mmCIF file of C-alpha atoms in Angstrom:
data_model
loop_
_atom_site.group_PDB
_atom_site.id
_atom_site.type_symbol
_atom_site.label_atom_id
_atom_site.label_comp_id
_atom_site.label_asym_id
_atom_site.label_seq_id
_atom_site.Cartn_x
_atom_site.Cartn_y
_atom_site.Cartn_z
ATOM 1 C CA MET P 1 92.783 126.699 96.804
ATOM 2 C CA GLU P 2 94.183 126.597 100.328
ATOM 3 C CA GLU P 3 93.678 122.827 100.577
ATOM 4 C CA ALA P 4 95.478 120.520 98.197
ATOM 5 C CA VAL P 5 93.748 119.481 94.995
ATOM 6 C CA LEU P 6 95.001 116.238 93.489
ATOM 7 C CA VAL P 7 95.860 116.919 89.851
ATOM 8 C CA GLY P 8 96.789 114.435 87.175
ATOM 9 C CA ASP P 9 98.071 114.495 83.602
ATOM 10 C CA VAL P 10 97.470 111.095 82.037
ATOM 11 C CA GLY P 11 98.721 110.490 78.503
ATOM 12 C CA GLY P 12 99.580 107.649 76.217
ATOM 13 C CA THR P 13 103.112 107.356 77.624
ATOM 14 C CA ASN P 14 103.157 108.709 81.191
ATOM 15 C CA ALA P 15 100.855 109.410 84.117
ATOM 16 C CA ARG P 16 101.822 112.429 86.226
ATOM 17 C CA PHE P 17 100.302 113.328 89.566
ATOM 18 C CA ALA P 18 100.789 116.161 92.041
ATOM 19 C CA ALA P 19 99.191 118.212 94.789
ATOM 20 C CA ALA P 20 98.222 121.728 93.711
ATOM 21 C CA TYR P 21 97.975 124.720 96.042
ATOM 22 C CA ARG P 22 97.102 128.351 95.409
ATOM 23 C CA ARG P 23 99.969 130.495 96.715
ATOM 24 C CA GLY P 24 99.086 134.158 96.184
ATOM 25 C CA ASP P 25 98.685 134.808 92.472
ATOM 26 C CA TRP P 26 100.233 131.511 91.437
ATOM 27 C CA ILE P 27 99.380 127.835 91.606
ATOM 28 C CA ARG P 28 102.162 125.770 93.136
ATOM 29 C CA ILE P 29 102.757 122.115 92.312
ATOM 30 C CA GLU P 30 104.121 119.880 95.059
ATOM 31 C CA GLN P 31 104.611 116.135 95.623
ATOM 32 C CA PHE P 32 105.068 115.594 91.901
ATOM 33 C CA GLU P 33 105.530 112.041 90.632
ATOM 34 C CA ARG P 34 105.685 110.576 87.131
ATOM 35 C CA PHE P 35 104.950 106.959 86.253
ATOM 36 C CA ALA P 36 105.353 105.048 82.998
ATOM 37 C CA GLY P 37 101.893 104.009 81.885
ATOM 38 C CA GLU P 38 103.120 100.621 80.700
ATOM 39 C CA ALA P 39 104.006 99.734 84.302
ATOM 40 C CA PHE P 40 100.337 99.622 85.338
ATOM 41 C CA PRO P 41 97.336 97.602 84.149
ATOM 42 C CA ASP P 42 94.949 100.533 84.501
ATOM 43 C CA PHE P 43 94.592 104.117 85.711
ATOM 44 C CA ASN P 44 93.385 103.223 89.194
ATOM 45 C CA ALA P 45 96.521 101.165 89.856
ATOM 46 C CA ALA P 46 98.710 104.138 88.952
ATOM 47 C CA LEU P 47 96.697 106.525 91.122
ATOM 48 C CA LYS P 48 96.753 104.106 94.074
ATOM 49 C CA THR P 49 100.549 103.919 93.818
ATOM 50 C CA TYR P 50 100.793 107.713 93.913
ATOM 51 C CA LEU P 51 98.464 108.093 96.894
ATOM 52 C CA ASP P 52 100.263 105.329 98.793
ATOM 53 C CA MET P 53 103.667 106.926 98.076
ATOM 54 C CA THR P 54 102.695 110.420 99.153
ATOM 55 C CA GLY P 55 100.092 109.774 101.836
ATOM 56 C CA LEU P 56 97.945 112.459 100.199
ATOM 57 C CA ARG P 57 94.248 112.220 101.082
ATOM 58 C CA PRO P 58 92.594 114.922 98.985
ATOM 59 C CA ALA P 59 88.966 115.946 99.083
ATOM 60 C CA ALA P 60 89.086 117.087 95.447
ATOM 61 C CA ALA P 61 90.773 115.990 92.234
ATOM 62 C CA CYS P 62 91.022 117.141 88.631
ATOM 63 C CA ILE P 63 92.480 114.621 86.207
ATOM 64 C CA ALA P 64 93.487 115.680 82.692
ATOM 65 C CA VAL P 65 93.457 112.818 80.204
ATOM 66 C CA ALA P 66 94.608 112.421 76.601
ATOM 67 C CA GLY P 67 91.267 111.528 75.096
ATOM 68 C CA PRO P 68 87.696 112.746 74.724
ATOM 69 C CA VAL P 69 85.632 113.147 77.902
ATOM 70 C CA ARG P 70 81.907 112.479 77.922
ATOM 71 C CA GLY P 71 79.617 112.300 80.917
ATOM 72 C CA GLY P 72 82.459 112.227 83.409
ATOM 73 C CA LYS P 73 84.149 109.309 81.658
ATOM 74 C CA ALA P 74 87.175 109.150 79.382
ATOM 75 C CA GLN P 75 88.925 106.557 77.257
ATOM 76 C CA LEU P 76 92.556 107.316 76.464
ATOM 77 C CA THR P 77 93.220 107.527 72.740
ATOM 78 C CA ASN P 78 96.682 105.938 72.831
ATOM 79 C CA ARG P 79 96.460 103.602 75.827
ATOM 80 C CA ASP P 80 93.845 101.057 76.830
ATOM 81 C CA TRP P 81 92.832 102.866 80.000
ATOM 82 C CA SER P 82 89.453 104.264 80.971
ATOM 83 C CA ILE P 83 88.775 106.786 83.743
ATOM 84 C CA SER P 84 85.495 107.571 85.479
ATOM 85 C CA GLU P 85 84.807 110.413 87.907
ATOM 86 C CA ALA P 86 82.331 108.289 89.856
ATOM 87 C CA ASP P 87 84.697 105.316 90.037
ATOM 88 C CA VAL P 88 87.665 107.398 91.241
ATOM 89 C CA SER P 89 85.468 109.088 93.842
ATOM 90 C CA GLU P 90 84.133 105.792 95.184
ATOM 91 C CA ARG P 91 87.405 103.846 95.168
ATOM 92 C CA PHE P 92 89.575 106.530 96.731
ATOM 93 C CA GLY P 93 87.113 108.442 98.880
ATOM 94 C CA ILE P 94 87.577 111.715 96.983
ATOM 95 C CA ALA P 95 84.359 113.676 97.273
ATOM 96 C CA ASN P 96 84.787 115.971 94.269
ATOM 97 C CA VAL P 97 86.368 114.506 91.119
ATOM 98 C CA LEU P 98 86.560 116.158 87.712
ATOM 99 C CA VAL P 99 87.944 114.546 84.547
ATOM 100 C CA VAL P 100 88.900 116.873 81.669
ATOM 101 C CA ASN P 101 90.695 116.581 78.351
ATOM 102 C CA ASP P 102 94.444 117.121 78.722
ATOM 103 C CA PHE P 103 94.490 120.021 76.281
ATOM 104 C CA VAL P 104 91.696 121.736 78.175
ATOM 105 C CA ALA P 105 94.109 121.717 81.113
ATOM 106 C CA MET P 106 97.042 122.653 78.874
ATOM 107 C CA ALA P 107 95.132 125.623 77.475
ATOM 108 C CA ARG P 108 93.904 126.791 80.874
ATOM 109 C CA SER P 109 97.490 126.834 82.148
ATOM 110 C CA VAL P 110 98.552 129.525 79.659
ATOM 111 C CA PRO P 111 97.206 132.549 81.639
ATOM 112 C CA GLU P 112 98.714 131.111 84.833
ATOM 113 C CA LEU P 113 102.281 130.832 83.552
ATOM 114 C CA GLU P 114 105.054 133.392 83.655
ATOM 115 C CA PRO P 115 106.512 134.760 80.380
ATOM 116 C CA GLU P 116 109.659 132.680 80.897
ATOM 117 C CA ALA P 117 107.592 129.552 80.258
ATOM 118 C CA PHE P 118 107.348 130.474 76.548
ATOM 119 C CA SER P 119 109.730 131.060 73.670
ATOM 120 C CA VAL P 120 108.997 132.715 70.331
ATOM 121 C CA VAL P 121 108.498 130.489 67.299
ATOM 122 C CA LEU P 122 107.052 133.114 64.967
ATOM 123 C CA PRO P 123 106.906 136.744 66.069
ATOM 124 C CA GLY P 124 103.724 138.747 65.735
ATOM 125 C CA THR P 125 101.243 140.963 67.546
ATOM 126 C CA PRO P 126 98.332 139.343 69.394
ATOM 127 C CA VAL P 127 94.884 140.896 69.090
ATOM 128 C CA PRO P 128 93.600 141.762 72.607
ATOM 129 C CA ASP P 129 90.717 139.604 73.854
ATOM 130 C CA ALA P 130 90.910 137.313 70.822
ATOM 131 C CA PRO P 131 90.946 133.516 71.235
ATOM 132 C CA ILE P 132 94.262 131.731 71.780
ATOM 133 C CA LEU P 133 94.866 128.369 70.143
ATOM 134 C CA VAL P 134 96.795 125.810 72.226
ATOM 135 C CA ALA P 135 97.777 122.751 70.217
ATOM 136 C CA GLY P 136 100.570 120.398 69.313
ATOM 137 C CA PRO P 137 101.892 116.871 69.066
ATOM 138 C CA GLY P 138 103.140 114.650 71.847
ATOM 139 C CA THR P 139 102.129 111.007 71.891
ATOM 140 C CA GLY P 140 98.934 112.278 70.224
ATOM 141 C CA PHE P 141 97.973 115.686 68.845
ATOM 142 C CA GLY P 142 96.002 117.835 71.273
ATOM 143 C CA VAL P 143 93.917 120.903 70.471
ATOM 144 C CA SER P 144 91.967 123.408 72.567
ATOM 145 C CA THR P 145 91.030 127.072 72.232
ATOM 146 C CA LEU P 146 91.281 129.522 75.122
ATOM 147 C CA ILE P 147 88.613 132.232 75.067
ATOM 148 C CA PRO P 148 88.579 135.291 77.359
ATOM 149 C CA SER P 149 85.299 135.556 79.266
ATOM 150 C CA ALA P 150 83.758 137.628 82.041
ATOM 151 C CA GLY P 151 84.245 134.766 84.478
ATOM 152 C CA GLY P 152 87.902 134.227 83.674
ATOM 153 C CA TRP P 153 88.726 131.927 80.778
ATOM 154 C CA ALA P 154 86.548 129.545 78.818
ATOM 155 C CA VAL P 155 88.138 126.583 77.063
ATOM 156 C CA LEU P 156 86.732 125.077 73.888
ATOM 157 C CA ALA P 157 87.774 121.438 73.697
ATOM 158 C CA GLY P 158 87.892 119.311 70.586
ATOM 159 C CA GLU P 159 89.709 116.562 68.750
ATOM 160 C CA GLY P 160 91.315 118.793 66.121
ATOM 161 C CA GLY P 161 94.420 116.627 65.931
ATOM 162 C CA HIS P 162 92.313 114.082 64.065
ATOM 163 C CA MET P 163 91.471 116.475 61.235
ATOM 164 C CA ALA P 164 92.614 115.235 57.840
ATOM 165 C CA TYR P 165 96.239 115.850 56.922
ATOM 166 C CA ALA P 166 96.630 118.357 54.072
ATOM 167 C CA PRO P 167 99.800 117.639 52.022
ATOM 168 C CA ARG P 168 101.115 120.436 49.801
ATOM 169 C CA THR P 169 104.309 119.102 48.200
ATOM 170 C CA ASP P 170 104.955 116.094 45.969
ATOM 171 C CA LEU P 171 106.809 114.335 48.804
ATOM 172 C CA GLU P 172 103.973 115.006 51.232
ATOM 173 C CA ARG P 173 101.402 113.728 48.738
ATOM 174 C CA GLU P 174 103.425 110.534 48.246
ATOM 175 C CA LEU P 175 103.627 110.080 52.015
ATOM 176 C CA ALA P 176 99.874 110.641 52.409
ATOM 177 C CA SER P 177 99.175 108.119 49.633
ATOM 178 C CA LEU P 178 101.258 105.401 51.312
ATOM 179 C CA LEU P 179 99.714 106.090 54.712
ATOM 180 C CA ALA P 180 96.232 105.976 53.204
ATOM 181 C CA ARG P 181 97.049 102.669 51.520
ATOM 182 C CA ASP P 182 98.129 101.105 54.812
ATOM 183 C CA HIS P 183 95.941 102.902 57.364
ATOM 184 C CA GLY P 184 92.946 104.381 55.579
ATOM 185 C CA TYR P 185 92.254 107.792 57.068
ATOM 186 C CA VAL P 186 95.325 110.034 57.361
ATOM 187 C CA SER P 187 95.143 112.580 60.184
ATOM 188 C CA ASN P 188 97.526 115.250 61.390
ATOM 189 C CA GLU P 189 98.069 113.092 64.468
ATOM 190 C CA LEU P 190 99.210 110.160 62.341
ATOM 191 C CA VAL P 191 101.764 112.312 60.491
ATOM 192 C CA ALA P 192 103.037 114.567 63.288
ATOM 193 C CA SER P 193 102.672 112.803 66.637
ATOM 194 C CA GLY P 194 104.782 110.253 68.429
ATOM 195 C CA SER P 195 102.125 107.566 68.031
ATOM 196 C CA GLY P 196 102.434 107.759 64.236
ATOM 197 C CA LEU P 197 106.210 108.049 63.920
ATOM 198 C CA GLU P 198 106.830 104.367 63.215
ATOM 199 C CA GLU P 199 104.289 104.408 60.368
ATOM 200 C CA VAL P 200 105.741 107.608 58.894
ATOM 201 C CA HIS P 201 109.267 106.204 59.173
ATOM 202 C CA ALA P 202 108.246 103.045 57.339
ATOM 203 C CA ALA P 203 106.635 105.094 54.563
ATOM 204 C CA PHE P 204 109.764 107.255 54.170
ATOM 205 C CA CYS P 205 111.936 104.141 53.915
ATOM 206 C CA GLU P 206 109.689 102.947 51.088
ATOM 207 C CA ILE P 207 109.818 106.329 49.335
ATOM 208 C CA PHE P 208 113.621 106.522 49.584
ATOM 209 C CA GLY P 209 114.161 102.851 48.735
ATOM 210 C CA ARG P 210 115.730 101.904 52.043
ATOM 211 C CA PRO P 211 115.141 98.814 54.189
ATOM 212 C CA TYR P 212 112.996 99.594 57.200
ATOM 213 C CA ALA P 213 114.396 99.018 60.677
ATOM 214 C CA GLY P 214 112.991 100.359 63.926
ATOM 215 C CA MET P 215 114.798 103.410 65.273
ATOM 216 C CA ALA P 216 114.440 105.648 68.311
ATOM 217 C CA PRO P 217 113.262 109.230 67.634
ATOM 218 C CA GLU P 218 116.469 110.703 69.041
ATOM 219 C CA ASP P 219 118.503 108.604 66.602
ATOM 220 C CA MET P 220 116.398 109.874 63.694
ATOM 221 C CA ARG P 221 117.049 113.447 64.784
ATOM 222 C CA ALA P 222 120.775 112.754 65.109
ATOM 223 C CA LYS P 223 120.868 111.410 61.553
ATOM 224 C CA ALA P 224 118.984 114.474 60.323
ATOM 225 C CA TYR P 225 121.422 116.825 62.028
ATOM 226 C CA ASP P 226 124.286 114.858 60.454
ATOM 227 C CA GLY P 227 122.803 115.608 57.021
ATOM 228 C CA ASP P 228 121.005 112.363 56.188
ATOM 229 C CA GLU P 229 118.628 113.348 53.370
ATOM 230 C CA MET P 230 115.786 111.016 54.328
ATOM 231 C CA TYR P 231 115.676 111.834 58.014
ATOM 232 C CA LEU P 232 116.046 115.542 57.350
ATOM 233 C CA ALA P 233 113.056 115.332 55.002
ATOM 234 C CA LEU P 234 111.087 113.281 57.533
ATOM 235 C CA ILE P 235 111.476 115.838 60.308
ATOM 236 C CA ARG P 236 110.756 118.739 57.958
ATOM 237 C CA VAL P 237 107.550 117.079 56.778
ATOM 238 C CA ARG P 238 106.397 116.509 60.351
ATOM 239 C CA ALA P 239 107.198 120.118 61.258
ATOM 240 C CA MET P 240 105.250 121.373 58.243
ATOM 241 C CA ALA P 241 102.337 119.147 59.283
ATOM 242 C CA VAL P 242 102.312 120.853 62.681
ATOM 243 C CA MET P 243 102.441 124.362 61.241
ATOM 244 C CA GLY P 244 99.877 123.593 58.573
ATOM 245 C CA ALA P 245 97.497 122.125 61.130
ATOM 246 C CA VAL P 246 97.738 124.983 63.616
ATOM 247 C CA GLY P 247 97.370 127.487 60.780
ATOM 248 C CA ASP P 248 94.135 125.795 59.725
ATOM 249 C CA LEU P 249 92.892 125.711 63.321
ATOM 250 C CA ALA P 250 93.799 129.342 63.999
ATOM 251 C CA LEU P 251 92.000 130.361 60.812
ATOM 252 C CA ALA P 252 88.902 128.337 61.743
ATOM 253 C CA ASN P 253 88.753 129.627 65.330
ATOM 254 C CA GLY P 254 89.820 133.213 64.700
ATOM 255 C CA ALA P 255 92.673 132.660 67.142
ATOM 256 C CA LEU P 256 94.362 136.001 66.614
ATOM 257 C CA GLY P 257 95.310 136.122 70.288
ATOM 258 C CA GLY P 258 98.113 133.833 69.172
ATOM 259 C CA VAL P 259 99.047 130.182 68.976
ATOM 260 C CA VAL P 260 100.776 128.266 71.754
ATOM 261 C CA LEU P 261 102.493 125.077 70.651
ATOM 262 C CA ALA P 262 102.698 122.364 73.302
ATOM 263 C CA GLY P 263 103.658 118.713 73.461
ATOM 264 C CA GLY P 264 106.992 116.951 73.549
ATOM 265 C CA VAL P 265 107.313 116.585 69.773
ATOM 266 C CA SER P 266 106.909 120.351 69.320
ATOM 267 C CA GLU P 267 109.817 120.980 71.683
ATOM 268 C CA ARG P 268 112.087 118.416 70.045
ATOM 269 C CA ILE P 269 111.620 119.771 66.515
ATOM 270 C CA ALA P 270 111.470 123.453 67.526
ATOM 271 C CA GLY P 271 114.258 124.477 65.162
ATOM 272 C CA PHE P 272 112.259 123.210 62.175
ATOM 273 C CA LEU P 273 109.185 125.187 63.301
ATOM 274 C CA LYS P 274 111.021 128.528 63.091
ATOM 275 C CA THR P 275 112.093 128.491 59.444
ATOM 276 C CA PRO P 276 110.736 130.744 56.655
ATOM 277 C CA GLU P 277 109.178 127.602 55.189
ATOM 278 C CA ALA P 278 107.315 127.022 58.462
ATOM 279 C CA ARG P 279 106.013 130.597 58.547
ATOM 280 C CA GLU P 280 104.773 130.234 54.973
ATOM 281 C CA ARG P 281 103.050 126.948 55.837
ATOM 282 C CA PHE P 282 101.371 128.573 58.839
ATOM 283 C CA ALA P 283 100.144 131.755 57.162
ATOM 284 C CA ALA P 284 99.624 130.948 53.466
ATOM 285 C CA ARG P 285 95.875 130.562 53.012
ATOM 286 C CA GLY P 286 95.199 131.890 49.516
ATOM 287 C CA PRO P 287 92.959 134.972 49.624
ATOM 288 C CA MET P 288 93.039 134.838 53.454
ATOM 289 C CA SER P 289 96.836 134.697 53.795
ATOM 290 C CA GLY P 290 96.894 138.123 55.417
ATOM 291 C CA PHE P 291 94.621 136.936 58.217
ATOM 292 C CA LEU P 292 97.421 135.124 60.048
ATOM 293 C CA ALA P 293 100.322 137.318 58.938
ATOM 294 C CA GLU P 294 100.730 138.945 62.369
ATOM 295 C CA CYS P 295 99.489 136.043 64.494
ATOM 296 C CA PRO P 296 102.288 135.142 66.938
ATOM 297 C CA VAL P 297 103.281 131.558 67.629
ATOM 298 C CA ARG P 298 104.944 130.627 70.923
ATOM 299 C CA LEU P 299 106.331 127.360 72.251
ATOM 300 C CA LEU P 300 105.428 126.283 75.772
ATOM 301 C CA HIS P 301 108.283 124.956 77.940
ATOM 302 C CA ALA P 302 106.564 123.924 81.178
ATOM 303 C CA PRO P 303 106.325 120.210 81.990
ATOM 304 C CA ALA P 304 103.879 120.928 84.814
ATOM 305 C CA ALA P 305 101.549 123.016 82.606
ATOM 306 C CA PRO P 306 98.677 120.486 82.398
ATOM 307 C CA LEU P 307 98.798 120.032 86.183
ATOM 308 C CA ILE P 308 98.688 123.792 86.766
ATOM 309 C CA GLY P 309 95.916 124.107 84.199
ATOM 310 C CA ALA P 310 93.868 121.316 85.765
ATOM 311 C CA ALA P 311 94.067 123.084 89.121
ATOM 312 C CA ALA P 312 93.125 126.444 87.588
ATOM 313 C CA TYR P 313 90.228 124.954 85.643
ATOM 314 C CA PHE P 314 88.907 123.195 88.729
ATOM 315 C CA ALA P 315 89.215 126.333 90.872
ATOM 316 C CA GLN P 316 87.412 128.472 88.290
ATOM 317 C CA LEU P 317 84.524 126.012 88.084
ATOM 318 C CA ARG P 318 84.243 125.881 91.865
ATOM 319 C CA GLN P 319 84.211 129.662 92.108
ATOM 320 C CA GLY P 320 81.616 129.911 89.375
#
């Protein structure tokens, strides 16, 4: 990857762009810029701003997007933007354009990152050459599975964040009932991600008999840390939703190579993901509880990870 590859990480909140270069064993990210999605009417306007700012004229691009990708086209799940490989290529004169799911890129970044990019959530011993689950909540709830292969790394993409939420306590069942009443289907994304926080907050206010008023996530966390019963319960429930979901996914995919938690929400509630209660929620699976007992869980701390992963994924495809 001697020449720059334009890489992008486009989510429900922000659009990030950079130029990626292979420097020895590592992919380097340069000319990084982040834009608020709400500042632009569509994806092409954001990309044009980036290219005009940097003067970059790439021959290749790999754009990771928070939504399903089919036939070279993607519709963001949590923003009314669509992206097309053919359209980007034609409008911006980029000969080789690839659009991938953002958690495909997130997963593919894991082998490219140094150990310092991770911290331990739950200790354990990974099984060599076993799949690695990469998942977690940000604006949405992304899921991909990294699979060792002869050609490098294969990535199994999916929409696992939209699996049904599985409550286990009386409080969680009451929450799920209220969410179902108001929204129909209740997914892990609705309970655990940023896009569902307002709905979960409103349901908790109803459960605890409090008037609902909009509140920033950081203010909710501050109240929890100050000992407010409702907000402490709210964050615990969201953390248990994360650990329950990734436990289900690791069980389904045989991801004994470990779990990597990603996404901004995972980082902000990290302390709640490391408790004995969280370990029990992750591993307790009835007769199969022993299956995940030694499966390690790590937290990814690398804002540029999807950009690095997009570059690595693109380079591997080109080499193949």
